[in-house]
PDB file of C-alpha atoms and ligand atoms in Angstrom:
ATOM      1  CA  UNK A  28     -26.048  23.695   3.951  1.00  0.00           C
ATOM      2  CA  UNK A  29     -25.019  20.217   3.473  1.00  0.00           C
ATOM      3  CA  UNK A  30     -20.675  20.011   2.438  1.00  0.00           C
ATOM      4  CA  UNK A  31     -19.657  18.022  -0.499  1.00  0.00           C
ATOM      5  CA  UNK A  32     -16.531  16.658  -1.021  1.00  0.00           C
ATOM      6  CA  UNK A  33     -14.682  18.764  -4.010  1.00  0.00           C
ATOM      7  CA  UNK A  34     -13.536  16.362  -7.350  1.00  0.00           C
ATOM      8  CA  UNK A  35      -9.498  15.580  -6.279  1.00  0.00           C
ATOM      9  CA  UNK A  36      -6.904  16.096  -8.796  1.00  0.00           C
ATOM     10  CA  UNK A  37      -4.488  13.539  -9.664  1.00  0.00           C
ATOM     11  CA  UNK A  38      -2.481  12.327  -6.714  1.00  0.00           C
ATOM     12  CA  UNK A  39      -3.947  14.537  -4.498  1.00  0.00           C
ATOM     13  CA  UNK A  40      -6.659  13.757  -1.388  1.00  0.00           C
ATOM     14  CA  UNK A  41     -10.058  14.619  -1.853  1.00  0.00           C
ATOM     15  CA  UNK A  42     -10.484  18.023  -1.184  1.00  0.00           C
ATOM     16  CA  UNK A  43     -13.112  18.358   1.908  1.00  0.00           C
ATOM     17  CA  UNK A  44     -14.467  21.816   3.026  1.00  0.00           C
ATOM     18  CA  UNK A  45     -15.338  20.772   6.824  1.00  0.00           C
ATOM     19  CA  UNK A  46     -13.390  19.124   9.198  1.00  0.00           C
ATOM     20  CA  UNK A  47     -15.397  15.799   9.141  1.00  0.00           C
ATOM     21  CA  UNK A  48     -18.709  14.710   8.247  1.00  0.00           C
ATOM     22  CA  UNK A  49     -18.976  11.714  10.364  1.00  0.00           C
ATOM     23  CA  UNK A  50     -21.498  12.590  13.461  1.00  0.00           C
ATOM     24  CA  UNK A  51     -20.319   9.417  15.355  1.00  0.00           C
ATOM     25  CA  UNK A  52     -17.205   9.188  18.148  1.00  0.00           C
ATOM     26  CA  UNK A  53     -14.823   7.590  14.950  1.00  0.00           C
ATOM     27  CA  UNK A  54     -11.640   9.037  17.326  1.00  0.00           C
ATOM     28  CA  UNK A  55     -12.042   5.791  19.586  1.00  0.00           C
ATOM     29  CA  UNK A  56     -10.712   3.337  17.551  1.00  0.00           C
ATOM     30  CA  UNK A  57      -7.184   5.101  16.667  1.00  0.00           C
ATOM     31  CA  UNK A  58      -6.896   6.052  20.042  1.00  0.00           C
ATOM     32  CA  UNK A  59      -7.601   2.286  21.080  1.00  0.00           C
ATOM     33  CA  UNK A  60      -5.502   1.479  18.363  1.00  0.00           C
ATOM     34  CA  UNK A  61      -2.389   3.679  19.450  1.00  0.00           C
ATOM     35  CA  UNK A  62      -2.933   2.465  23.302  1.00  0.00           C
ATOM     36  CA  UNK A  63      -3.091  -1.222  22.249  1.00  0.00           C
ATOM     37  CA  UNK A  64      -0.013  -1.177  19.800  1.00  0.00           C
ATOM     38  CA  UNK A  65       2.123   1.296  22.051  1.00  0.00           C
ATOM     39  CA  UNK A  66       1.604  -1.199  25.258  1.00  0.00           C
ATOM     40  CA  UNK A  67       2.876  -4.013  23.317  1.00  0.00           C
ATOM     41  CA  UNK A  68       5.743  -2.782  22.334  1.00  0.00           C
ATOM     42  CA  UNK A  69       6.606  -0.817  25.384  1.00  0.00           C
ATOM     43  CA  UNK A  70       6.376  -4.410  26.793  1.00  0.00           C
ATOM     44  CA  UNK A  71       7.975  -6.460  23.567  1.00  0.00           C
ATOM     45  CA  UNK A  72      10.915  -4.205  24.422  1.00  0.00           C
ATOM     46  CA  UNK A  73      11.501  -4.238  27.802  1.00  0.00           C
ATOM     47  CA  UNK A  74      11.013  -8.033  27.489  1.00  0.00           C
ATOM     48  CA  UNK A  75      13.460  -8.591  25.064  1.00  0.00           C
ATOM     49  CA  UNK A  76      16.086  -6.692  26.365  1.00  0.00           C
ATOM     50  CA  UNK A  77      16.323  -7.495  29.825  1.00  0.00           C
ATOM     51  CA  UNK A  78      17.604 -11.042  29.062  1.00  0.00           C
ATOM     52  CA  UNK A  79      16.465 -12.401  32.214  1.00  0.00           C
ATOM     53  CA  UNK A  80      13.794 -14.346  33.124  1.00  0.00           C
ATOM     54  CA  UNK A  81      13.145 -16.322  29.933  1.00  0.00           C
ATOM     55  CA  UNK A  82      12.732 -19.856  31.326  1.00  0.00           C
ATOM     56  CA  UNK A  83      11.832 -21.916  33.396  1.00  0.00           C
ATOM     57  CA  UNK A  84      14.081 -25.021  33.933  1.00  0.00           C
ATOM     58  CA  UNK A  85      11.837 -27.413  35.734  1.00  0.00           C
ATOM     59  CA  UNK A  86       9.149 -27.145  33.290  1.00  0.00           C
ATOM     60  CA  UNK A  87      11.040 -26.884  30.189  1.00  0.00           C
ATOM     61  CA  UNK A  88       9.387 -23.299  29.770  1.00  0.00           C
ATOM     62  CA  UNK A  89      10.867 -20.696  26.893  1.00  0.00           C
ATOM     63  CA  UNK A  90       8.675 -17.563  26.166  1.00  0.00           C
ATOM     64  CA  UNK A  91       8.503 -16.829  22.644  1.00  0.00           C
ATOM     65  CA  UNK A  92      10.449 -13.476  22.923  1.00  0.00           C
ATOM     66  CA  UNK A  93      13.711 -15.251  23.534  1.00  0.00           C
ATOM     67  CA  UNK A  94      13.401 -18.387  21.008  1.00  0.00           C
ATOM     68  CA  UNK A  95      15.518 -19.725  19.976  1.00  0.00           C
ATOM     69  CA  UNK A  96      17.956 -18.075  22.439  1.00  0.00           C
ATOM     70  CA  UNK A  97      21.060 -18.230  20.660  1.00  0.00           C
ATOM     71  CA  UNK A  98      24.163 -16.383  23.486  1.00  0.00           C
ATOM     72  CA  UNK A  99      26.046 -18.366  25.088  1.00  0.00           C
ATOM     73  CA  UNK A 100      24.835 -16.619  28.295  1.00  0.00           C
ATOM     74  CA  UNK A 101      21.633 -18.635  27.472  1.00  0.00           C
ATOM     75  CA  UNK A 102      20.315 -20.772  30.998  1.00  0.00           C
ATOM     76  CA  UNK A 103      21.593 -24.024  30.442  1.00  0.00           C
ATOM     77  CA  UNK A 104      18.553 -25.781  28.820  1.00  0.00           C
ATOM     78  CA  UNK A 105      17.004 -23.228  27.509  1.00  0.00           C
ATOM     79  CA  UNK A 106      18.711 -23.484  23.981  1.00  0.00           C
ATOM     80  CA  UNK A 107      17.451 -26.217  22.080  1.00  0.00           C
ATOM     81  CA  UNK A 108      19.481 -25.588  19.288  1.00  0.00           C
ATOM     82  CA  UNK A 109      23.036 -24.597  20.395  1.00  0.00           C
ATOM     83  CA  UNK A 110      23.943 -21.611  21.062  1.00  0.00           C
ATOM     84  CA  UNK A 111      26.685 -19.160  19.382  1.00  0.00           C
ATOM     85  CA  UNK A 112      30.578 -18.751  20.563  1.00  0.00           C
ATOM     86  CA  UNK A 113      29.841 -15.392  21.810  1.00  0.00           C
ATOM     87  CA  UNK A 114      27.836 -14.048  24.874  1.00  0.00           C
ATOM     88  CA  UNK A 115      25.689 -11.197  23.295  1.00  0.00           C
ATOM     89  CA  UNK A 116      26.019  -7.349  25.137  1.00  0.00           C
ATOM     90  CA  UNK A 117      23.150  -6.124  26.626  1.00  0.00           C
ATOM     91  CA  UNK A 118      21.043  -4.321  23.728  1.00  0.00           C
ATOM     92  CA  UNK A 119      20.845  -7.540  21.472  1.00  0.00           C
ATOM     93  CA  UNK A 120      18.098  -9.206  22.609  1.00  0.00           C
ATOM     94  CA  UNK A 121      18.905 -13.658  22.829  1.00  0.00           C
ATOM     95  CA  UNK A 122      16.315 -14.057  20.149  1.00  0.00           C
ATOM     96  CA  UNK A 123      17.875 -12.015  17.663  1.00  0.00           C
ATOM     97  CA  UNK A 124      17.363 -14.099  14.479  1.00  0.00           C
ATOM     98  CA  UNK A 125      13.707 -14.558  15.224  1.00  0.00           C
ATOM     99  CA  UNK A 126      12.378 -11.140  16.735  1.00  0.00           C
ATOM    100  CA  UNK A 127      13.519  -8.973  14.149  1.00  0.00           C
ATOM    101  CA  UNK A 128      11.579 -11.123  10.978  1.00  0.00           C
ATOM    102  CA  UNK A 129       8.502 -11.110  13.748  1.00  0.00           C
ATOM    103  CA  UNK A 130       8.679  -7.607  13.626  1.00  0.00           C
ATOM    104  CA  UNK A 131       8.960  -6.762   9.917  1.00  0.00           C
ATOM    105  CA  UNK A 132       5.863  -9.298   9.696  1.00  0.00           C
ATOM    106  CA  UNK A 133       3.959  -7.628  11.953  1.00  0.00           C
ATOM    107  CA  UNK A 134       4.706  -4.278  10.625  1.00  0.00           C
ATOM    108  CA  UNK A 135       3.875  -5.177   6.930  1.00  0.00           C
ATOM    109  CA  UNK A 136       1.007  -7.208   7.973  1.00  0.00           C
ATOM    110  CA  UNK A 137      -1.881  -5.927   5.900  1.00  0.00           C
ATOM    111  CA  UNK A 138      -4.255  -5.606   9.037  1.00  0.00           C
ATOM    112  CA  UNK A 139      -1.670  -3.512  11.103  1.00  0.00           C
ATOM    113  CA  UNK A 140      -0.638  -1.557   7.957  1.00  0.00           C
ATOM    114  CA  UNK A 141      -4.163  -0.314   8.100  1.00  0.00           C
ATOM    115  CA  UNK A 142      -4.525   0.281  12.151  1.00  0.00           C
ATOM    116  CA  UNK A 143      -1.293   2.588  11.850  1.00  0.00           C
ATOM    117  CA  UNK A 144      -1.267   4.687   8.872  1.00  0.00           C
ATOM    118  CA  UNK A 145      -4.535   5.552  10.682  1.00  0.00           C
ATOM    119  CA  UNK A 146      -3.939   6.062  13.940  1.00  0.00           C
ATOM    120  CA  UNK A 147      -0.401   7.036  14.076  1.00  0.00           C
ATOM    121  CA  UNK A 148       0.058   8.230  10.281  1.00  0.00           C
ATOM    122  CA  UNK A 149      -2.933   9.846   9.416  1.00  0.00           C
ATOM    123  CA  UNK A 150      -3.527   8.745   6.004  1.00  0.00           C
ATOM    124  CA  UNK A 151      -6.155   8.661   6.210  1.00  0.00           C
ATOM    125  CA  UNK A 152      -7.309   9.469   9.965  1.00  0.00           C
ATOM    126  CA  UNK A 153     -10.851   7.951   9.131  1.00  0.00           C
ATOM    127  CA  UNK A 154     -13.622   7.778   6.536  1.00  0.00           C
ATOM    128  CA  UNK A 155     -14.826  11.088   5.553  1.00  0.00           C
ATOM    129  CA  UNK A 156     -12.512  12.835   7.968  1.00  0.00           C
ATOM    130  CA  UNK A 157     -10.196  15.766   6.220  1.00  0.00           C
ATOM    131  CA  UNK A 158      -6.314  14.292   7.224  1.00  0.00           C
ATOM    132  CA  UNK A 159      -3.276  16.213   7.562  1.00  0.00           C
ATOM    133  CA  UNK A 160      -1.530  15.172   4.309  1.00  0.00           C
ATOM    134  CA  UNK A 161      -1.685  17.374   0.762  1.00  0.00           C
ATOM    135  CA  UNK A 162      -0.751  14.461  -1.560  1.00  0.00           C
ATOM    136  CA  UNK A 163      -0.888  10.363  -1.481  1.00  0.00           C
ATOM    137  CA  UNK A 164       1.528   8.273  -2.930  1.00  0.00           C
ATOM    138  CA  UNK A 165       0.467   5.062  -1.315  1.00  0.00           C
ATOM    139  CA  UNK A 166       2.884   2.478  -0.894  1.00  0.00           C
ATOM    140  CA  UNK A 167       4.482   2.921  -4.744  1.00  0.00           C
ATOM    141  CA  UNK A 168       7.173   4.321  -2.835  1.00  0.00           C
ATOM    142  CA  UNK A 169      10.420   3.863  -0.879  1.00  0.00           C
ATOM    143  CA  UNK A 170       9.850   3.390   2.509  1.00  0.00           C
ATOM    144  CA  UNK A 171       6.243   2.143   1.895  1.00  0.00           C
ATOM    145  CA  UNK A 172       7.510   0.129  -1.178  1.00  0.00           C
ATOM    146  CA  UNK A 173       8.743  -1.990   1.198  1.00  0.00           C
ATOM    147  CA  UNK A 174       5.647  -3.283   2.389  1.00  0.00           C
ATOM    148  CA  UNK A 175       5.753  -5.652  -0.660  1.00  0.00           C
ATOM    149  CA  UNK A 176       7.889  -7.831   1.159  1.00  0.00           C
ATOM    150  CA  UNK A 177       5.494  -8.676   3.470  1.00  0.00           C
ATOM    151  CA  UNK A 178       5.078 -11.892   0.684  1.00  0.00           C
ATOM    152  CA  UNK A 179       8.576 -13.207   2.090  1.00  0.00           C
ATOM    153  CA  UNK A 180       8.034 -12.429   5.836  1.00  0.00           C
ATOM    154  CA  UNK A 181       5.400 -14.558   5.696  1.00  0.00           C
ATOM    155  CA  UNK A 182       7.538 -17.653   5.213  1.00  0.00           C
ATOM    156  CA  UNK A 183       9.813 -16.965   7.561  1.00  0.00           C
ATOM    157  CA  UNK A 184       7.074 -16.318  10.471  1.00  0.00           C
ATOM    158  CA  UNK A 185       6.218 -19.715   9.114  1.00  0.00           C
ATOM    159  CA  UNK A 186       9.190 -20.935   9.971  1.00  0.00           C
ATOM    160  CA  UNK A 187       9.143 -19.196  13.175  1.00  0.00           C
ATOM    161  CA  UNK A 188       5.572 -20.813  14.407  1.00  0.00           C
ATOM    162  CA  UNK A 189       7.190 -23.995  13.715  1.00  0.00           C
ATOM    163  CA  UNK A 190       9.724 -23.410  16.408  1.00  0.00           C
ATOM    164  CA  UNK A 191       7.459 -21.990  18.756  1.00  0.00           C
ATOM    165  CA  UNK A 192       5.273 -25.237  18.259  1.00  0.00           C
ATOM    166  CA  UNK A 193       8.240 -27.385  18.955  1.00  0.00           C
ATOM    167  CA  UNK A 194       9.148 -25.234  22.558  1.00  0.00           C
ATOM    168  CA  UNK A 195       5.430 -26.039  23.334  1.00  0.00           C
ATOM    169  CA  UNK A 196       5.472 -29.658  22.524  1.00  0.00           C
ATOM    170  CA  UNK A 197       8.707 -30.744  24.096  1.00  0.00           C
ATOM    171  CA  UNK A 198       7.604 -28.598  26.905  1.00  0.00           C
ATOM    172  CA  UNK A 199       4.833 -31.344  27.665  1.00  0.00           C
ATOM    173  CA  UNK A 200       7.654 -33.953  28.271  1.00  0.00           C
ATOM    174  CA  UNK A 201       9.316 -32.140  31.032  1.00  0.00           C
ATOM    175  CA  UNK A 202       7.026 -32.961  34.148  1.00  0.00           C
ATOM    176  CA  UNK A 203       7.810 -33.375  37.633  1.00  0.00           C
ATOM    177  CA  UNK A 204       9.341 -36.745  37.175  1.00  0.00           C
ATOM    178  CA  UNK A 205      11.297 -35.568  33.822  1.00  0.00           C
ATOM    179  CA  UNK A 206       8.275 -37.906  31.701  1.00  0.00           C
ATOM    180  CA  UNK A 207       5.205 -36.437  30.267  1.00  0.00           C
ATOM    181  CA  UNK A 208       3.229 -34.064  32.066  1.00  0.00           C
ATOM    182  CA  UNK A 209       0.749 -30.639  31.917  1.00  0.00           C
ATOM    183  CA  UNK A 210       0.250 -27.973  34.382  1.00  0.00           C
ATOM    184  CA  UNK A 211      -1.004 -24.433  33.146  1.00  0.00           C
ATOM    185  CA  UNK A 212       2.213 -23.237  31.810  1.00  0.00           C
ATOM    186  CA  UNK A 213       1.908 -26.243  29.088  1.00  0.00           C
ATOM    187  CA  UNK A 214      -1.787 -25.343  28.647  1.00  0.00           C
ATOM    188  CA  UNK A 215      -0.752 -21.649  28.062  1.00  0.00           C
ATOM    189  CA  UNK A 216       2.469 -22.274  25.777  1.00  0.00           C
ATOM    190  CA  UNK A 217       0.309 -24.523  23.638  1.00  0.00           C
ATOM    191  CA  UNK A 218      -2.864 -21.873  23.172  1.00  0.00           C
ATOM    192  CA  UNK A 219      -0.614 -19.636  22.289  1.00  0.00           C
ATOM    193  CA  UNK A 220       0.980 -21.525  19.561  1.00  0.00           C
ATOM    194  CA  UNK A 221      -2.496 -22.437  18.297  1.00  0.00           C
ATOM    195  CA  UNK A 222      -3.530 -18.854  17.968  1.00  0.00           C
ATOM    196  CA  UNK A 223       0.020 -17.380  16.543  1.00  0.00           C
ATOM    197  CA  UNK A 224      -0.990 -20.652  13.694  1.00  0.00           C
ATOM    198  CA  UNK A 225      -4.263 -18.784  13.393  1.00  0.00           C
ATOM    199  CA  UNK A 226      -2.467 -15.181  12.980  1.00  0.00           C
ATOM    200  CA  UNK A 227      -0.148 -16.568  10.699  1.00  0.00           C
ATOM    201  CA  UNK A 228      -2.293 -19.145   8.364  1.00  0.00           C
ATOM    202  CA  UNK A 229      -5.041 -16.092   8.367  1.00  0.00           C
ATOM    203  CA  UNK A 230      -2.552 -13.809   6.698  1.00  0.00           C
ATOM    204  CA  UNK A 231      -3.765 -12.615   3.033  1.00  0.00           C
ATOM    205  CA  UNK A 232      -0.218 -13.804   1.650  1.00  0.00           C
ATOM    206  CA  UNK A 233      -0.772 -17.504   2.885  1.00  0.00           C
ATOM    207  CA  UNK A 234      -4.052 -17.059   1.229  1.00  0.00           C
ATOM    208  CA  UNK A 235      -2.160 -15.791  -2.070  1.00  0.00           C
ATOM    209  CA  UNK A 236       0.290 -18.499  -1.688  1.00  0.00           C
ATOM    210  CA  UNK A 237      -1.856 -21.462  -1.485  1.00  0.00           C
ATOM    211  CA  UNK A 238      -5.038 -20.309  -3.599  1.00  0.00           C
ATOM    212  CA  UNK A 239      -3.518 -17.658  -6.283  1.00  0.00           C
ATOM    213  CA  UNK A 240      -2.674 -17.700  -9.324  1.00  0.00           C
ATOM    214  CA  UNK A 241      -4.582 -20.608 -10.482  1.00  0.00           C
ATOM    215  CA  UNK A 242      -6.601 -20.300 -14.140  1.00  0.00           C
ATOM    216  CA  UNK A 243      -8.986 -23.252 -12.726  1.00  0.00           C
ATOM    217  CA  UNK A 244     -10.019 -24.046  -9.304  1.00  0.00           C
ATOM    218  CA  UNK A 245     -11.564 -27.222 -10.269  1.00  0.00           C
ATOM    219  CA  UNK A 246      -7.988 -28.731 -11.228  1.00  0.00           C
ATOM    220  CA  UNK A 247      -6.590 -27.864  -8.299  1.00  0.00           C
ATOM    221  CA  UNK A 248      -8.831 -29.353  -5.596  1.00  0.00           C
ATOM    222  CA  UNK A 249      -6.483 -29.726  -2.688  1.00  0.00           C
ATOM    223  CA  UNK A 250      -5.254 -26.108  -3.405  1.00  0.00           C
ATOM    224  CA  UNK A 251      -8.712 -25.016  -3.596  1.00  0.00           C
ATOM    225  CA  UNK A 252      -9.408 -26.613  -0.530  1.00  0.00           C
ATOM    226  CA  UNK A 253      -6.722 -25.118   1.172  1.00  0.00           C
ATOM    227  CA  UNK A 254      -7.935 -21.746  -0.260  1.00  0.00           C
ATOM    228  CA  UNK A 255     -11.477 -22.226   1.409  1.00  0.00           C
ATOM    229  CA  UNK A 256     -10.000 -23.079   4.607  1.00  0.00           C
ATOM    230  CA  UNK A 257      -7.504 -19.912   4.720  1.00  0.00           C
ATOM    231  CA  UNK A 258     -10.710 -17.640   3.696  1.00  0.00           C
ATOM    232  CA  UNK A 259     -12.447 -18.645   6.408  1.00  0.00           C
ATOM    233  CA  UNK A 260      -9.823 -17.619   9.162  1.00  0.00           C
ATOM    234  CA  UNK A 261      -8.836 -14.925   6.944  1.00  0.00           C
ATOM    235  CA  UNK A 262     -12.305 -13.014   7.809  1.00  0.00           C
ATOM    236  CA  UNK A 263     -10.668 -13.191  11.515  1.00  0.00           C
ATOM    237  CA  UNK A 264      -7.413 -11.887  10.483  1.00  0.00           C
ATOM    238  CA  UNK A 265      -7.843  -8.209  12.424  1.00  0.00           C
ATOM    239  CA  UNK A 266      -9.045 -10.176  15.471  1.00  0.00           C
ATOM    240  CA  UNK A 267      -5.947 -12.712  15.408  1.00  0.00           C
ATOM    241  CA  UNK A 268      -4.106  -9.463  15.107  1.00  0.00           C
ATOM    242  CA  UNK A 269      -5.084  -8.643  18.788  1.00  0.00           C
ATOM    243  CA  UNK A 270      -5.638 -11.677  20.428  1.00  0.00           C
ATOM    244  CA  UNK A 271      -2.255 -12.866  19.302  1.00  0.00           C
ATOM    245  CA  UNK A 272      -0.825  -9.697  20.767  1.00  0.00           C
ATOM    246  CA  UNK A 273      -2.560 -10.424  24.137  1.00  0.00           C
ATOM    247  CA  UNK A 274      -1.155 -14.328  24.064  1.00  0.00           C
ATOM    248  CA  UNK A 275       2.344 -13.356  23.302  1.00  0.00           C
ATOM    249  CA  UNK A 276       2.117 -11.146  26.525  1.00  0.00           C
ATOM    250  CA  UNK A 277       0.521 -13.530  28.368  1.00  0.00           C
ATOM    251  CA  UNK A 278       2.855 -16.336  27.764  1.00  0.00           C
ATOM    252  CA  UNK A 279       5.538 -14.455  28.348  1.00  0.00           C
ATOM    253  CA  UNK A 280       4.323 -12.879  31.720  1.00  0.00           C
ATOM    254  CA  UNK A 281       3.699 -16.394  33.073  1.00  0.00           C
ATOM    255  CA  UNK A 282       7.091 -17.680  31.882  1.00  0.00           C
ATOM    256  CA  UNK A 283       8.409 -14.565  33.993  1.00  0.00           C
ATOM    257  CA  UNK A 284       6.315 -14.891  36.993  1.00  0.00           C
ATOM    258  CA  UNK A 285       7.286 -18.670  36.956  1.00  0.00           C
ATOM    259  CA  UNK A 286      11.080 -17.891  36.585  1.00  0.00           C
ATOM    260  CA  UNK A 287      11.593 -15.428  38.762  1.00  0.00           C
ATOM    261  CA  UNK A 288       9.889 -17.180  41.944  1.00  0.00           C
ATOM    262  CA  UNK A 289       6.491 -14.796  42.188  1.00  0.00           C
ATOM    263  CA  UNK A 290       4.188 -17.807  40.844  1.00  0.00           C
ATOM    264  CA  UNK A 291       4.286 -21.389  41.200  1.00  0.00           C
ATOM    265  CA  UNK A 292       3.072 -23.856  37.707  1.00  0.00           C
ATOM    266  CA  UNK A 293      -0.561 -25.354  38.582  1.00  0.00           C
ATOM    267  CA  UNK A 294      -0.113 -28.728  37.612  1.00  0.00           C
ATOM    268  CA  UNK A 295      -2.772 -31.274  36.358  1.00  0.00           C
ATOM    269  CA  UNK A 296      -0.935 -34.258  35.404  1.00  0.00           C
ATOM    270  CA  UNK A 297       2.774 -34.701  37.318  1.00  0.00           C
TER     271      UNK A 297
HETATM  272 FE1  LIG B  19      -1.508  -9.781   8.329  1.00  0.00          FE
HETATM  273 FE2  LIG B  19      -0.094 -11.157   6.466  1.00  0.00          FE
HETATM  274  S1  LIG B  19      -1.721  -9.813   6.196  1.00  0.00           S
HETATM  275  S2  LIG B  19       0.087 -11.203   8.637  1.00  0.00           S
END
């Protein structure tokens, strides 16, 4: 006999007599999901933390975990902007003004908000699968409430990509010779600024930002324009998501490999 789902009362989950009704392997993608976001933290952490590693002096190389890098244990160099009075002790990581804001954007970010209250929170675990949970209160309140500040986060990761951009850039005037110069570090440091612009620009509060809240589209072309623009990568938010995810580790690795002696830099132009 063919299950129905039952009406739901107020505040309450739809009510559904079998386990699921979906006939298709739907336990993938949360498991992917879990896999994916657990390895890049597991990795975001150890990075952070281990305050070593972090740049390469010859090529003007800074991964993006430790910018700006802010103790004044920081490699000589490697601090663009100064660095504080104060060495930092071992669990604060030498980007702590940046990583934490990355984090709390991340966390809020609409896409990701989705990936884990289904894979990790179960609510729900799928389409037309029953989930754990008796009653839904979405995000009206505290924690979840707090997901309305992704809006804010969004500036500041702004902010953020601007400084990464900037590492990148004066990056490419550190060759051989101290002039301008590329080998595959630059190549890599400068992908994965364009992609974390993608990430970032594709989020739905940019989109908000620059096209909402306008009456009349037609008064507002560049804001419109803008708007179309941010659409556009905004269909590719989910797969900036994961690609920037891969980039960030990626850069980083190489910055590692680099500093630590494994790996030489291919270079292309001195
Ligand atoms: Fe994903 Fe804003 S919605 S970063």
């Amino acid at each position: 006999m063919t299950q129905v789902a039952q009406p739901r009362p107020a505040n309450k989950r739809a009510q559904i007599s079998a386990p699921t009704f979906r006939t298709d392997n739907w336990r993938l993608s949360p498991i992917l999901t879990v896999l994916g976001l657990a390895g890049f933290v597991g990795y975001a952490t150890f990075r952070s933390f281990q305050q070593d590693h972090y740049w390469v002096e010859l090529y003007h190389y800074l991964t993006p975990f430790y910018s700006p890098c802010l103790s004044a244990t920081c490699e000589p160099g490697s601090a663009v902007f100064g660095t504080l009075p104060w060495a930092f002790p071992w669990f604060m990581p030498f980007a702590a003004a940046t990583l934490p804001f990355l984090l709390l954007f991340r966390l809020t970010c609409y896409y990701y908000r989705k990936a884990y209250y289904r894979a990790i929170w179960q609510a729900p675990t799928a389409c037309a699968v029953r989930e754990p949970h008796r009653s839904y209160s979405g995000e009206t309140r505290f924690p979840l409430l707090g997901q309305n500040l992704h809006r804010y986060f969004f500036w500041i990761a702004g902010a953020i990509a601007v400084l990464n951009t900037y590492d990148a850039l004066v990056a490419l005037f550190h060759g051989h010779n101290g002039g301008f110069g590329i080998g595959l570090g630059n190549l890599i440091l400068l992908a994965n600024v364009v992609l974390l612009w993608c990430y970032t620009l594709s989020c739905h509060s940019c989109r908000h930002a620059f096209g909402g809240r306008l009456r009349s589209f037609s008064r507002h072309p560049v804001r419109y324009w803008m708007w179309t623009q941010i659409s556009r990568l905004n269909t590719r938010h989910m797969q900036f998501a994961w690609i920037t995810l891969g980039s960030l580790v990626l850069t980083d690795l190489y910055v590692a490999l680099l500093s630590s002696g494994v790996i030489t830099d291919l270079r292309f132009f001195n």
